C-alpha cells in the first residue's frame, strides 16, 4: 500500500510511524530510496531542511493469525484488516499459525481493472473463500476458527 505525501519547505523533524503489522517498509524521497536501518521505537525519523519533495512510504502486508483471548479460536487478518471466511459453519483450519500465509492463496487476484481482496484456503478438508470483513455485506461468514 503506497501513501504519497508532498511537504512544503522548512527545517523540521518528520516522524513516520511504522505499523506493527507491516512486514517490510520502503521509503523514498523524490524517487530515491532512503536507508531504513535506524528505526527508533517504531518510527522513521527524518530531520532535515525540506523543500518541495515527494515522500512515498510502502507498507508490505501479510496474513496473520490472531488468537481470541481465553479460547482456542483464531481470527485472520491481512495487515490491519480482519478477514471473514464465507461459511456459516464452525470449522477448524489446519496449518502453521506462525506462517498463516501458507494456509491461504489469492482467489482470483484481479477482476477487470480492480484488485480482489479475496483468498481461498489450501490443503484443508474443505477449502473456503476469505475476504475483507468490511466487504462482506449480504453473505454468511465466520470470523473465528479452531
Tab-separated table of N, CA, C and O in Angstrom, residues 14 18 29 36 40 50 53 57 69 75 83 86 88 93 103 119 145:
chain	number	residue	atom	x	y	z
A	14	UNK	N	10.510	15.045	10.841
A	14	UNK	CA	9.337	14.314	10.383
A	14	UNK	C	9.421	12.902	10.948
A	14	UNK	O	10.424	12.216	10.779
A	18	UNK	N	5.736	3.303	11.818
A	18	UNK	CA	5.682	2.034	11.107
A	18	UNK	C	4.698	1.146	11.854
A	18	UNK	O	4.935	0.792	13.020
A	29	UNK	N	12.285	9.380	-1.119
A	29	UNK	CA	12.094	10.831	-1.194
A	29	UNK	C	12.522	11.245	-2.589
A	29	UNK	O	13.648	10.981	-3.002
A	36	UNK	N	16.578	2.563	5.818
A	36	UNK	CA	15.724	2.487	6.998
A	36	UNK	C	16.357	1.657	8.109
A	36	UNK	O	15.662	1.032	8.905
A	40	UNK	N	13.528	3.971	15.247
A	40	UNK	CA	13.515	4.069	16.709
A	40	UNK	C	12.085	4.025	17.231
A	40	UNK	O	11.256	4.833	16.818
A	50	UNK	N	13.557	20.751	4.481
A	50	UNK	CA	12.660	20.243	3.443
A	50	UNK	C	12.353	21.337	2.447
A	50	UNK	O	12.175	22.491	2.794
A	53	UNK	N	9.151	18.335	-1.775
A	53	UNK	CA	9.631	16.982	-2.029
A	53	UNK	C	8.489	15.992	-1.925
A	53	UNK	O	7.555	16.184	-1.147
A	57	UNK	N	5.792	6.130	1.040
A	57	UNK	CA	6.009	5.065	2.007
A	57	UNK	C	5.194	3.861	1.554
A	57	UNK	O	3.992	3.967	1.326
A	69	UNK	N	-8.587	-14.081	22.885
A	69	UNK	CA	-8.158	-14.329	24.266
A	69	UNK	C	-9.101	-15.288	25.003
A	69	UNK	O	-10.322	-15.199	24.878
A	75	UNK	N	-8.716	-15.680	14.640
A	75	UNK	CA	-9.174	-14.893	13.510
A	75	UNK	C	-7.965	-14.643	12.620
A	75	UNK	O	-6.826	-14.878	13.014
A	83	UNK	N	-10.273	-10.613	8.262
A	83	UNK	CA	-10.787	-11.444	7.177
A	83	UNK	C	-12.002	-12.234	7.654
A	83	UNK	O	-12.058	-12.669	8.801
A	86	UNK	N	-16.175	-17.185	4.235
A	86	UNK	CA	-17.542	-17.258	3.718
A	86	UNK	C	-18.130	-18.642	3.964
A	86	UNK	O	-18.225	-19.480	3.068
A	88	UNK	N	-21.045	-20.560	7.036
A	88	UNK	CA	-21.887	-20.394	8.211
A	88	UNK	C	-21.629	-21.472	9.247
A	88	UNK	O	-22.284	-21.514	10.275
A	93	UNK	N	-9.306	-25.081	10.890
A	93	UNK	CA	-8.337	-24.970	9.806
A	93	UNK	C	-7.032	-25.608	10.268
A	93	UNK	O	-6.673	-25.528	11.440
A	103	UNK	N	-1.556	-20.985	4.633
A	103	UNK	CA	-2.899	-21.561	4.609
A	103	UNK	C	-3.716	-20.964	3.462
A	103	UNK	O	-4.616	-21.592	2.944
A	119	UNK	N	-9.146	-14.421	-0.688
A	119	UNK	CA	-8.224	-15.539	-0.575
A	119	UNK	C	-9.032	-16.817	-0.484
A	119	UNK	O	-10.213	-16.786	-0.157
A	145	UNK	N	-11.965	-19.295	13.880
A	145	UNK	CA	-11.808	-20.707	13.508
A	145	UNK	C	-10.930	-21.421	14.522
A	145	UNK	O	-10.048	-20.814	15.119
